[in-house]
Tab-separated table of C-alpha atoms and ligand atoms in Angstrom:
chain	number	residue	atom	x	y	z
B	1	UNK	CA	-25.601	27.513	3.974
B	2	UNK	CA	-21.891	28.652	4.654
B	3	UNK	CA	-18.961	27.436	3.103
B	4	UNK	CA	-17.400	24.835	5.320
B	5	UNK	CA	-13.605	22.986	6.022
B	6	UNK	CA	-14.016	19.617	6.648
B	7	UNK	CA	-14.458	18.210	9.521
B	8	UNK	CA	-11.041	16.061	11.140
B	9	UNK	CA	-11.730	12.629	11.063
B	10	UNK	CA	-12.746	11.356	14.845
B	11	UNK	CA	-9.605	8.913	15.548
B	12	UNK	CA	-9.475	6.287	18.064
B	13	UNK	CA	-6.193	6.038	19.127
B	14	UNK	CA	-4.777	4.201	22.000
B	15	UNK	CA	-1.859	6.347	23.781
B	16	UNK	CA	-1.145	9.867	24.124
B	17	UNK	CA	2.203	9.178	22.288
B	18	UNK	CA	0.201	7.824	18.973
B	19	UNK	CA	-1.826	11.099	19.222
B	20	UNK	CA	1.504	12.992	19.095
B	21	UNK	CA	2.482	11.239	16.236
B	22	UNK	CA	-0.806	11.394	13.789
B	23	UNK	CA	-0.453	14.981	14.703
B	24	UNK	CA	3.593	15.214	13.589
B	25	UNK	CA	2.385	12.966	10.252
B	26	UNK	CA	-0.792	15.344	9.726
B	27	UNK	CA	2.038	18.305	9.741
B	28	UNK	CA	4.409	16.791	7.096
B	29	UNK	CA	1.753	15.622	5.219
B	30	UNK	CA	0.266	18.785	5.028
B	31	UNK	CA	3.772	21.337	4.573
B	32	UNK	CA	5.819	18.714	2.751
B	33	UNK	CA	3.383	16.196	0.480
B	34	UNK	CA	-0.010	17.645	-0.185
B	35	UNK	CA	1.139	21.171	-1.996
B	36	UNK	CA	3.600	19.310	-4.728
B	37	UNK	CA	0.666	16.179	-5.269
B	38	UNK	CA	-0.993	17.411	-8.409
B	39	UNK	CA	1.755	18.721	-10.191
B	40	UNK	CA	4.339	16.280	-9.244
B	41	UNK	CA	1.504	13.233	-10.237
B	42	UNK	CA	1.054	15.153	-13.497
B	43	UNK	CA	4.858	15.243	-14.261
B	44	UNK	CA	5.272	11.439	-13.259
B	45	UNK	CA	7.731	13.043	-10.482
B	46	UNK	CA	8.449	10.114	-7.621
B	47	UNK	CA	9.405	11.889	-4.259
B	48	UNK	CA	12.386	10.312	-3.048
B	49	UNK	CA	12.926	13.611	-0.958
B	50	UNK	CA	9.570	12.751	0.662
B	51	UNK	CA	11.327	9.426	1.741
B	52	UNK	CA	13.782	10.578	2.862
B	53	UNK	CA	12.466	12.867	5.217
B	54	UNK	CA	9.661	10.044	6.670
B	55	UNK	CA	12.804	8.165	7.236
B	56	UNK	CA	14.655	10.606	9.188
B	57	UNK	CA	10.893	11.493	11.283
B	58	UNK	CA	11.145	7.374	11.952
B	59	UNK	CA	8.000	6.785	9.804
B	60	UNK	CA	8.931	3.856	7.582
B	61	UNK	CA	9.767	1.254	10.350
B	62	UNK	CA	6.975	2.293	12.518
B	63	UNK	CA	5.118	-1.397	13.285
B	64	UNK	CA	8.510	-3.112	13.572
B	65	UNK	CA	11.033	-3.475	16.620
B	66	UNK	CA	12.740	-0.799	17.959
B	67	UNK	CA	15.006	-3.225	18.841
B	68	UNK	CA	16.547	-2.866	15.119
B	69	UNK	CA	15.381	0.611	14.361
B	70	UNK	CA	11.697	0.378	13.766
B	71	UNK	CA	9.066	2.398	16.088
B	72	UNK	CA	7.274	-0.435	18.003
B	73	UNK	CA	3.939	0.663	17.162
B	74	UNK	CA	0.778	-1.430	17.142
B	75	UNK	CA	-0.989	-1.840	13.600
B	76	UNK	CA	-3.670	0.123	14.889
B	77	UNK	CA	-1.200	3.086	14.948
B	78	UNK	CA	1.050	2.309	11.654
B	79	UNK	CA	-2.361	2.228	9.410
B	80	UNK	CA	-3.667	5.207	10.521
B	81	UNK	CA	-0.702	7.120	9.415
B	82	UNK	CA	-0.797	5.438	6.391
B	83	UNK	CA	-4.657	6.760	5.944
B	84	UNK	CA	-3.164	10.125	6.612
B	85	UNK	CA	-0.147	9.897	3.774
B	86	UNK	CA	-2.390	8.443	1.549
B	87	UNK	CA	-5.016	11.492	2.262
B	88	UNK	CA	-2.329	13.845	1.196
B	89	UNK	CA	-0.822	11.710	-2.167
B	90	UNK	CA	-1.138	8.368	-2.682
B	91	UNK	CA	2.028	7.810	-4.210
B	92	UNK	CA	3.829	8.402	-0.864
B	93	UNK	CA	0.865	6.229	1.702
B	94	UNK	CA	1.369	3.244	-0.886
B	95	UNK	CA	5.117	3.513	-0.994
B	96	UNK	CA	5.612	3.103	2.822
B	97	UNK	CA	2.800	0.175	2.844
B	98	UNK	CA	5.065	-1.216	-0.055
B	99	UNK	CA	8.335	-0.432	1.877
B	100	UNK	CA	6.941	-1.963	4.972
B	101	UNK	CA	5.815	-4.845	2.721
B	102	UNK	CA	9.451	-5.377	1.706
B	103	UNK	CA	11.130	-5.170	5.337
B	104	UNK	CA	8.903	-7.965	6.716
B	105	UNK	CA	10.179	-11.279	5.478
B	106	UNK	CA	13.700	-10.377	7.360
B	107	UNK	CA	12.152	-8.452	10.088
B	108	UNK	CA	9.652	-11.759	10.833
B	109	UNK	CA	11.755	-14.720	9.128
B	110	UNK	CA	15.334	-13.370	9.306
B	111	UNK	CA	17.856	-14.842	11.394
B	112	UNK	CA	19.364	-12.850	14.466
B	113	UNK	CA	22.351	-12.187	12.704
B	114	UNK	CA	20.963	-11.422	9.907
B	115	UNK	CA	18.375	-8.956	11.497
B	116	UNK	CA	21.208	-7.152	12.969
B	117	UNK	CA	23.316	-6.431	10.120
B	118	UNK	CA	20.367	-5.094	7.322
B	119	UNK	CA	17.631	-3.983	9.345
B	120	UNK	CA	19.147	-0.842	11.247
B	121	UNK	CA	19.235	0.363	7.489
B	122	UNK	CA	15.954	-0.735	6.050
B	123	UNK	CA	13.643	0.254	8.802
B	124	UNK	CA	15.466	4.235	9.641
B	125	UNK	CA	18.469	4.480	7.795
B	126	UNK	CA	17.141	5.990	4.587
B	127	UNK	CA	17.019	2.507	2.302
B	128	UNK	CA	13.897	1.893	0.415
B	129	UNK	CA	12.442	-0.970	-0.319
B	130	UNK	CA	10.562	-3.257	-3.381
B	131	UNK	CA	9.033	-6.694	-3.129
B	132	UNK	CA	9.335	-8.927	-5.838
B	133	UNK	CA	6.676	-11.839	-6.181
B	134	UNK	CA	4.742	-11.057	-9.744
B	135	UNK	CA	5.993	-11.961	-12.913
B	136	UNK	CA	4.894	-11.444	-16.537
B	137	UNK	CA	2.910	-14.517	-16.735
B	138	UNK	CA	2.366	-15.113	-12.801
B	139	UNK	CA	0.177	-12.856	-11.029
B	140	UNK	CA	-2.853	-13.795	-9.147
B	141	UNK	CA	-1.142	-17.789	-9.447
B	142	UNK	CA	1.860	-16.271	-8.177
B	143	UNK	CA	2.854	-19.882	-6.785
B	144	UNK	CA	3.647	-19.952	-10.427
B	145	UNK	CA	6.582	-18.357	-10.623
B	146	UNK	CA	9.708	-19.254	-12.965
B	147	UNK	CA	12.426	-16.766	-11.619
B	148	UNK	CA	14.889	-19.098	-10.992
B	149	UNK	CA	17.748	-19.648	-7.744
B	150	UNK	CA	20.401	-22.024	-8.389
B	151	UNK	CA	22.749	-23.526	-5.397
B	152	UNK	CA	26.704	-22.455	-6.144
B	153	UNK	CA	29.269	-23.317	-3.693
B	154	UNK	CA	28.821	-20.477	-1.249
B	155	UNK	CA	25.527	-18.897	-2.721
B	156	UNK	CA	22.859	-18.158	-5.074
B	157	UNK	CA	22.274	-17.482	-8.771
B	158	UNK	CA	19.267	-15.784	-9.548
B	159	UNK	CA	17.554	-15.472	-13.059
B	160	UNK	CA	14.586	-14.391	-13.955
B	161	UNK	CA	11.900	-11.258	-14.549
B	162	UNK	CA	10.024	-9.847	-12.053
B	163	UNK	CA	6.755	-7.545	-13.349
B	164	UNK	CA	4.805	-4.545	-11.522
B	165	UNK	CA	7.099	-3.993	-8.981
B	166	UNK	CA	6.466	-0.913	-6.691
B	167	UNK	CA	9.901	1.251	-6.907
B	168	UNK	CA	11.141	-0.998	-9.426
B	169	UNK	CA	14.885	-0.120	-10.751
B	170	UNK	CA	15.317	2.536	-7.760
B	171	UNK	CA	15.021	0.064	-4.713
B	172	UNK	CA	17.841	-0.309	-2.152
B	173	UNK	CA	17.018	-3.508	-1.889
B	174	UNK	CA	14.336	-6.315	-2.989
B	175	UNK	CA	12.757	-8.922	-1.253
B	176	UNK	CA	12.285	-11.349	-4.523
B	177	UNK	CA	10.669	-14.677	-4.217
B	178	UNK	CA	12.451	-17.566	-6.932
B	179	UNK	CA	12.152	-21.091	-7.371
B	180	UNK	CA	14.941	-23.517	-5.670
B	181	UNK	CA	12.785	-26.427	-6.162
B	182	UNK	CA	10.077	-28.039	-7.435
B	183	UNK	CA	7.030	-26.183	-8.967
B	184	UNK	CA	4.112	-24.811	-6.854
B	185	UNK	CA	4.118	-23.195	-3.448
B	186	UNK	CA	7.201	-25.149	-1.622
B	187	UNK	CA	9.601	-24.759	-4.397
B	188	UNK	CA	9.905	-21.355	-3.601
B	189	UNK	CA	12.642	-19.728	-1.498
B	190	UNK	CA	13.083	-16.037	-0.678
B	191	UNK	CA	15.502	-14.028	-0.710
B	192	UNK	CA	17.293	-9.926	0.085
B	193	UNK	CA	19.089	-8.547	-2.828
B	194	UNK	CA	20.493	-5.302	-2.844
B	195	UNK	CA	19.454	-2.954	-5.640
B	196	UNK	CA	22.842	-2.491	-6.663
B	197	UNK	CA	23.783	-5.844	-7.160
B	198	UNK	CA	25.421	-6.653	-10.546
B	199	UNK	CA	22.614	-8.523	-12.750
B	200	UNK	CA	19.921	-6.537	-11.806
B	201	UNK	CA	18.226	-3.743	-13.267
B	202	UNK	CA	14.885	-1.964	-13.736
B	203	UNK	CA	12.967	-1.760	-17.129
B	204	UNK	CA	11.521	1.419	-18.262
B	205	UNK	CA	8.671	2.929	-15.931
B	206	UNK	CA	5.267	0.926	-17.139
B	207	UNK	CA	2.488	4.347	-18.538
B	208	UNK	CA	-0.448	4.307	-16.079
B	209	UNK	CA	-3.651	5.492	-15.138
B	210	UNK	CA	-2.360	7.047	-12.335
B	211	UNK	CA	-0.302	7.048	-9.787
B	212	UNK	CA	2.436	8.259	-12.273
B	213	UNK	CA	4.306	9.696	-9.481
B	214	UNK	CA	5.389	5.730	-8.440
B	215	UNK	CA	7.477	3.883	-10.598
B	216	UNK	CA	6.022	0.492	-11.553
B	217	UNK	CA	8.529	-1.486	-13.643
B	218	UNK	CA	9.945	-4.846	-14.326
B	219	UNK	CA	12.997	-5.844	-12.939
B	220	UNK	CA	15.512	-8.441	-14.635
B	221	UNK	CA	17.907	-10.706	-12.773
B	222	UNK	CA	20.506	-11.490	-14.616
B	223	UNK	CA	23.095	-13.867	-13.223
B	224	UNK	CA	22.471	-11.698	-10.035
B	225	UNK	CA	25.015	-13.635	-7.671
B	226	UNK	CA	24.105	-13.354	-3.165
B	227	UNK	CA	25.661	-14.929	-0.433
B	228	UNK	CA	23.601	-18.085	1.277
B	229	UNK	CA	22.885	-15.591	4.214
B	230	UNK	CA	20.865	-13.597	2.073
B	231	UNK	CA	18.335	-16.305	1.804
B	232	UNK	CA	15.264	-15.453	4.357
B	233	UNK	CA	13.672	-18.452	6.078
B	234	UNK	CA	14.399	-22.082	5.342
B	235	UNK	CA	14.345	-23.229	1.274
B	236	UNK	CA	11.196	-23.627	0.162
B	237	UNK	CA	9.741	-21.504	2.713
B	238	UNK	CA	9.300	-18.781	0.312
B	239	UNK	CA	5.561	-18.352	-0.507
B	240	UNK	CA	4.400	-19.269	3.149
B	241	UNK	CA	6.633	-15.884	3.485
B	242	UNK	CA	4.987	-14.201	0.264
B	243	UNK	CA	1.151	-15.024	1.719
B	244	UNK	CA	2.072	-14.046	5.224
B	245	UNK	CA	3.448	-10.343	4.108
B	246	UNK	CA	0.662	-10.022	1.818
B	247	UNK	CA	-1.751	-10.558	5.084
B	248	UNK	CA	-0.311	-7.887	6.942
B	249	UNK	CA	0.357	-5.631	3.328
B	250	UNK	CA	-3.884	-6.008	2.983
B	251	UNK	CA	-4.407	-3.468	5.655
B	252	UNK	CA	-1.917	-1.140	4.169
B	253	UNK	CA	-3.672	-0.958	0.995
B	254	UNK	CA	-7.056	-1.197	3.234
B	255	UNK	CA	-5.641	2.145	4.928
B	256	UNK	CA	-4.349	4.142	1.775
B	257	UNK	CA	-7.488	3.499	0.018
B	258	UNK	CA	-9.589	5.321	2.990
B	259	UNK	CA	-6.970	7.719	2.885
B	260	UNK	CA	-8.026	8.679	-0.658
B	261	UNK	CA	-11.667	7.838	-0.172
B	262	UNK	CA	-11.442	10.504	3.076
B	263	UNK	CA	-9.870	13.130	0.395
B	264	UNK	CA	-12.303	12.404	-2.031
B	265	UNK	CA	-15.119	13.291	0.486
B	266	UNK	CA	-13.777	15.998	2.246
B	267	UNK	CA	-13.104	17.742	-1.558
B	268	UNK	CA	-16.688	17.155	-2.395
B	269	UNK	CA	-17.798	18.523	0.665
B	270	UNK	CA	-15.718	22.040	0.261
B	271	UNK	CA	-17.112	22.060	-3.873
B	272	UNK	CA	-20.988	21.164	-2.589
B	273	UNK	CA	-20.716	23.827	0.203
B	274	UNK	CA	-19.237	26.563	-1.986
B	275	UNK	CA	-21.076	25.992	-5.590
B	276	UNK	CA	-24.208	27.615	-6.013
B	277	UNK	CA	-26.675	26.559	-8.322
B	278	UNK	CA	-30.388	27.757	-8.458
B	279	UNK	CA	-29.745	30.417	-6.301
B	280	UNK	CA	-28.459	27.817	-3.443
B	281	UNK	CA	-25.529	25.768	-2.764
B	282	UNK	CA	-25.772	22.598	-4.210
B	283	UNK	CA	-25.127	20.746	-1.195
B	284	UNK	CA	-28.714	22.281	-0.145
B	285	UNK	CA	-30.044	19.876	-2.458
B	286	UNK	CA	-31.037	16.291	-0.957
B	287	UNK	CA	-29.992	14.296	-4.071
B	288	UNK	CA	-26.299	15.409	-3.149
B	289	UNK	CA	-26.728	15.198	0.603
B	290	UNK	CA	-27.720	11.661	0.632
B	291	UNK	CA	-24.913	10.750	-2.073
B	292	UNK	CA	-22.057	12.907	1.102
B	293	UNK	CA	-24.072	11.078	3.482
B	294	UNK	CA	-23.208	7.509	1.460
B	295	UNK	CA	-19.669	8.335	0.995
B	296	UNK	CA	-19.330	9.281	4.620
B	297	UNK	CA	-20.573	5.937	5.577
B	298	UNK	CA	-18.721	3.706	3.829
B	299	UNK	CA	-15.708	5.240	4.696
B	300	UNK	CA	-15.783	5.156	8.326
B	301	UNK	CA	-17.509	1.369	7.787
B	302	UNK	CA	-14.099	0.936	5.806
B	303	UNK	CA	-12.093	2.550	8.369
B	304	UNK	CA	-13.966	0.432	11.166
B	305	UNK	CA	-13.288	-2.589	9.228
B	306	UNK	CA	-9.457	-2.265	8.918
B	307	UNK	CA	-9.088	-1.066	12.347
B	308	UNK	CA	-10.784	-4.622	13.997
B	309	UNK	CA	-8.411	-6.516	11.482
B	310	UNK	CA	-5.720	-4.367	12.617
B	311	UNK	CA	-6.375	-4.998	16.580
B	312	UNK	CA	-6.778	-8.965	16.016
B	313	UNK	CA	-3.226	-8.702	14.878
B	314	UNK	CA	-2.431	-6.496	17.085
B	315	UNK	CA	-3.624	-9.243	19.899
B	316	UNK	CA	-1.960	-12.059	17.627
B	317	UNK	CA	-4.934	-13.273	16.675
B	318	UNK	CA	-5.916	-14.563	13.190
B	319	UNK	CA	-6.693	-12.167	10.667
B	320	UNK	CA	-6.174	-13.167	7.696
B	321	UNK	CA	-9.814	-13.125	6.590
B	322	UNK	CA	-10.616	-10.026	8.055
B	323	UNK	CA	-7.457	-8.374	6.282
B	324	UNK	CA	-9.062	-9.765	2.875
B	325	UNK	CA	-12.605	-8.003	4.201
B	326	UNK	CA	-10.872	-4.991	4.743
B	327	UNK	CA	-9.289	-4.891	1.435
B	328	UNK	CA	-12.111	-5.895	-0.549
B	329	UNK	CA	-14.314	-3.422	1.033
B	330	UNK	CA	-12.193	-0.261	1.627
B	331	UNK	CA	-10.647	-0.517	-2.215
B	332	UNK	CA	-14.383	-0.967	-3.532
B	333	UNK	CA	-14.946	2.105	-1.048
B	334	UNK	CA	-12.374	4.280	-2.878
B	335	UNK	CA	-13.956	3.575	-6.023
B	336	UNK	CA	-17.086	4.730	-5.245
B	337	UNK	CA	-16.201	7.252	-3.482
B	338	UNK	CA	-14.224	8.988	-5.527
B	339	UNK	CA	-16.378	8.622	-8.838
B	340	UNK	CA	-19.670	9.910	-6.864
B	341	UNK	CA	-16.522	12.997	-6.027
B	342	UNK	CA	-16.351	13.833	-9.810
B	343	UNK	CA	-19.672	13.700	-10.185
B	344	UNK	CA	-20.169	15.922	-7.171
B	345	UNK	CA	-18.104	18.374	-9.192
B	346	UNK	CA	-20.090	18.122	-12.114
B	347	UNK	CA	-17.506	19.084	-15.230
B	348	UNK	CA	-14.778	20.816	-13.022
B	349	UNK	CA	-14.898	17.311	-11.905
B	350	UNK	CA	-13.832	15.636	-15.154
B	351	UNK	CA	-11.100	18.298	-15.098
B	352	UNK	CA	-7.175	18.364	-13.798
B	353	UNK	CA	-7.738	21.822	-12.134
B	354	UNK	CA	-9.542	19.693	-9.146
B	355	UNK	CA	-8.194	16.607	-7.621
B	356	UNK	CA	-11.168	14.376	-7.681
B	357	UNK	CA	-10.732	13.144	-11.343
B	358	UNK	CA	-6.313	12.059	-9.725
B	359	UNK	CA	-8.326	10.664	-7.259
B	360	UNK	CA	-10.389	8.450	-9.492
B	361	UNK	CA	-7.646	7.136	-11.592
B	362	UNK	CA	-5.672	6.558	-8.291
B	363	UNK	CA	-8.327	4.378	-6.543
B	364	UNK	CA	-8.660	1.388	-9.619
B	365	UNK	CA	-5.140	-0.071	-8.600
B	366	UNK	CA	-6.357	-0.397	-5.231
B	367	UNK	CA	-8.523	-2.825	-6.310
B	368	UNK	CA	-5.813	-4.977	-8.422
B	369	UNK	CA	-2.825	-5.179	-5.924
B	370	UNK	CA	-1.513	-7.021	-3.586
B	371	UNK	CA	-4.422	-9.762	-4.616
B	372	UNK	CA	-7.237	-8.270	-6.670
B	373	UNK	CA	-10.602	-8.054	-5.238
B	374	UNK	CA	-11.662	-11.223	-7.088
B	375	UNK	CA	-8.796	-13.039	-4.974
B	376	UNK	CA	-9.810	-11.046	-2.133
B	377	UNK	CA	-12.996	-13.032	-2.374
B	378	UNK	CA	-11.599	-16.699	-2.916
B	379	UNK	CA	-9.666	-16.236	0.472
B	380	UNK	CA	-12.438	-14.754	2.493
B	381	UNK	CA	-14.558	-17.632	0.719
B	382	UNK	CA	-12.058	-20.262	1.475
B	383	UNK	CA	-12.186	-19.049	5.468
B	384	UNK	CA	-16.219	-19.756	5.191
B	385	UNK	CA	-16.428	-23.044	2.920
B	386	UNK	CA	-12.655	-24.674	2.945
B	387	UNK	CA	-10.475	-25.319	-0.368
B	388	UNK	CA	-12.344	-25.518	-3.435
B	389	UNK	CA	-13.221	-28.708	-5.016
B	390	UNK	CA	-13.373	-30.748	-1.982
P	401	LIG	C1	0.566	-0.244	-10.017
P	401	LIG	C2	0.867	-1.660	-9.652
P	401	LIG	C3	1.810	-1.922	-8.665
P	401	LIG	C4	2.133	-3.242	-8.331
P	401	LIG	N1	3.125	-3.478	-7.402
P	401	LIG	C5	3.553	-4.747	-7.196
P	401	LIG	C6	4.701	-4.995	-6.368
P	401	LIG	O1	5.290	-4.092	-5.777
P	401	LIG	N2	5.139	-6.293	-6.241
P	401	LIG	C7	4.524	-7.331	-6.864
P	401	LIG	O2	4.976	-8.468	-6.715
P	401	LIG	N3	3.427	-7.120	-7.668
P	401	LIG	C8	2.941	-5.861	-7.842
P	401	LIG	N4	1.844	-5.630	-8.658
P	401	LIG	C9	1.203	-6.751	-9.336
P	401	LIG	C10	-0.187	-7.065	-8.813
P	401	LIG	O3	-0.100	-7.685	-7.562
P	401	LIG	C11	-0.872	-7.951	-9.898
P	401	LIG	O4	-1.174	-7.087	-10.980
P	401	LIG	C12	-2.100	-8.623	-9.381
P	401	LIG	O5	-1.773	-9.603	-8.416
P	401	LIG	C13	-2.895	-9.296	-10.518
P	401	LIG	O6	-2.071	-10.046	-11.343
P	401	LIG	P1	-2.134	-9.855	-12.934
P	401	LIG	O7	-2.023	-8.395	-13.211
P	401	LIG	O8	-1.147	-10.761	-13.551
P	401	LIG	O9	-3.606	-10.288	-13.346
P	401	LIG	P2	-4.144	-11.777	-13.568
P	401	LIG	O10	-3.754	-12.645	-12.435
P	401	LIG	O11	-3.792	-12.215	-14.944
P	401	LIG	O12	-5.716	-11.522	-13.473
P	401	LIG	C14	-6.488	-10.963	-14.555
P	401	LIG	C15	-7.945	-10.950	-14.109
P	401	LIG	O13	-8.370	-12.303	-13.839
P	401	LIG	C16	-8.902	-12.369	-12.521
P	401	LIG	N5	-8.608	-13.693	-11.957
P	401	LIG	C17	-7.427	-14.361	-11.950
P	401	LIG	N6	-7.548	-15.542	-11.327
P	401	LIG	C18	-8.834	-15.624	-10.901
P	401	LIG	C19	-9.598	-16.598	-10.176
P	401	LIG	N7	-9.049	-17.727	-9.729
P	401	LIG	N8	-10.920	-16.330	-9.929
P	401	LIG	C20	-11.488	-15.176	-10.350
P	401	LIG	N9	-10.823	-14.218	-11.044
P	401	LIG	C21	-9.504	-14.433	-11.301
P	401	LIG	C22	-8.217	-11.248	-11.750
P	401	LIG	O14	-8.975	-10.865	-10.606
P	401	LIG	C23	-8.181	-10.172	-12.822
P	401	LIG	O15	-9.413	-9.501	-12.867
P	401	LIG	C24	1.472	-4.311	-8.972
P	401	LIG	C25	0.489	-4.040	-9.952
P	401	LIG	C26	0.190	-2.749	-10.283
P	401	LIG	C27	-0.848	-2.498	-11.361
């Protein structure tokens, strides 16, 4: 058996011009994100560079209007360059499914006015974005939440702590969900504040598992003061906003997590092929074949998965249940995938000089955010049997 470079991953894609640009994200991906992954993840080194550059290639508006700056791509398209960032460091394929996460309450809800004046700047003009709904003691019963909006004259007050939040402290701007009313779901408003304004500021980066290359930090509001047309969507129509980006924000994390899964497999593949063990390479040896076999399956069963969700909404159909499906399945995916990867690399597995242990630790939080997989559940559940306690 000779040693062997994965194979590229067979890609449906529907124009020559989305070809083009898998191949342009492929490129920076491989030149500008992969080589600095390990080292920057190990130094807890977030890439605003990286950002920068995506936003100048016109890769962090890409499923919005190009009417206000975004690339007018089907969710077909976006997600699969997502996959691909992820594939190369999935501090980078989360932040844009974050970012894009962030633009969509104004770029769906916003006014025309509104629209016009911030999105040019949040979709290509180098801004990035965070999106504000948990809080220290609301997270999965995020309708919950106590951050606080108070009427002025010609405004808002906002007060309050958000927790967890994705770019946390170096946002351009939040999208934060707070309470105008009464409690529950239609008490809560949201609203765009810019990361400068006065009031607000970013804790100290929370120590994780991984992904220690993305700041994850609390966020405090304090007295932060915004103008009435900073408010997205009517009062009260805040969490209706909240569930609807988290529907679309699903795939994202669907995406990044084969991303990583695909990295996982493809390392194994290049370690089994190349590691020789009773005189043969140990991917001669069935026990490992069927476990590559496995991981190759699930993975393009993921990738299958997020792409049907993606083409409903694509068609603007419902797909709200197949966006939890896809999450639930393609985080559990990553998981599996990329422990059967260390264990594929026996102990040079279980060390930093190989990727798969990163890999690991990455894929857990894809099965906590943005819902956890137990939430996952009660919406796909809900979809087959109605509310509980009927
Ligand atoms: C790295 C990272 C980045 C994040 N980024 C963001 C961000 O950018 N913006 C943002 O708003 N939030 C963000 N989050 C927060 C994330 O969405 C929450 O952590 C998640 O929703 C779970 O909330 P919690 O941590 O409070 O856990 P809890 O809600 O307290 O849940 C604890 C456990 O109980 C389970 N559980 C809770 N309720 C039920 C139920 N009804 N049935 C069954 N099981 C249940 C959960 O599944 C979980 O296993 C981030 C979190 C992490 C770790």
């Amino acid at each position: 058996m000779s040693d062997r470079d994965p194979q590229p991953v067979e890609r449906q894609l529907p124009t020559e011009e989305a070809r083009d640009l898998l191949a342009l994200v492929r490129d920076i991906a491989q030149r500008e994100i992969a080589p600095k992954a390990a080292e920057e993840e190990d130094e807890g080194r977030f890439p605003r560079e990286i950002f920068t550059l995506l936003s100048e290639s016109g890769l962090l508006g890409l499923p919005y209007d190009s009417e206000h700056g975004g690339g007018d791509q089907p969710y077909e398209v976006y997600l699969q360059v997502l996959e691909e960032l992820a594939a190369a460091r999935l501090t980078v394929g989360l932040g844009v499914s974050v970012h894009t996460l962030a633009c969509y309450a104004l770029a769906t809800y916003g006014s025309e006015k509104q629209q016009a004046e911030h999105l040019p700047a949040m979709l290509g003009g180098g801004l990035l974005g965070a999106y504000a709904l948990s809080e220290p003691s609301s997270g999965s019963d995020a309708a919950s939440l106590r951050t606080k909006a108070v009427r002025e004259v010609d405004g808002w007050v906002i007060d309050g702590t958000k927790a967890w939040i994705t770019h946390g402290g170096i946002a351009d701007f939040y999208t934060v969900m707070a309470r105008t009313g009464e409690d529950g779901p239609r008490g809560i408003t949201a609203f765009l504040v810019p990361g400068d304004a006065p009031g607000l500021s970013g804790a100290a980066p929370e120590k994780k598992m991984g992904m220690k290359g993305s700041p994850t930090a609390q966020v405090h509001l304090d007295g932060v003061r915004v103008p009435d047309d900073r408010r997205i969507g009517e009062e009260g129509q805040g969490f209706t906003i909240a569930l609807a980006a988290l529907d679309s924000g699903r795939l994202g994390i669907a995406a990044c997590a084969i991303g990583l899964a695909q990295a996982a497999l493809d390392e194994a593949v290049r370690y089994a092929t190349q590691r020789r063990q009773f005189g043969r390479a140990i991917a001669d040896f069935q026990g490992l074949r069927f476990m590559l076999a496995d991981m190759a399956t699930q993975i393009e069963a993921g990738r299958a998965l997020y792409l049907a969700a993606a083409r409903l909404r694509d068609a603007g159909r419902p797909f709200a249940k197949q966006a939890a499906m896809a999450k639930l399945h393609c985080t559990d995916a990553a998981m599996k995938v990329t422990t059967d990867a260390v264990q594929i690399l026996g102990g040079y597995g279980y060390t930093a000089d190989f990727p798969a242990e990163r890999y690991m630790r990455e894929a857990k939080v894809l099965q906590i955010v943005e819902g956890t997989n137990q939430i996952q559940r009660m919406v796909i559940a809900r979809h087959l049997a109605g509310p509980e306690g009927r």
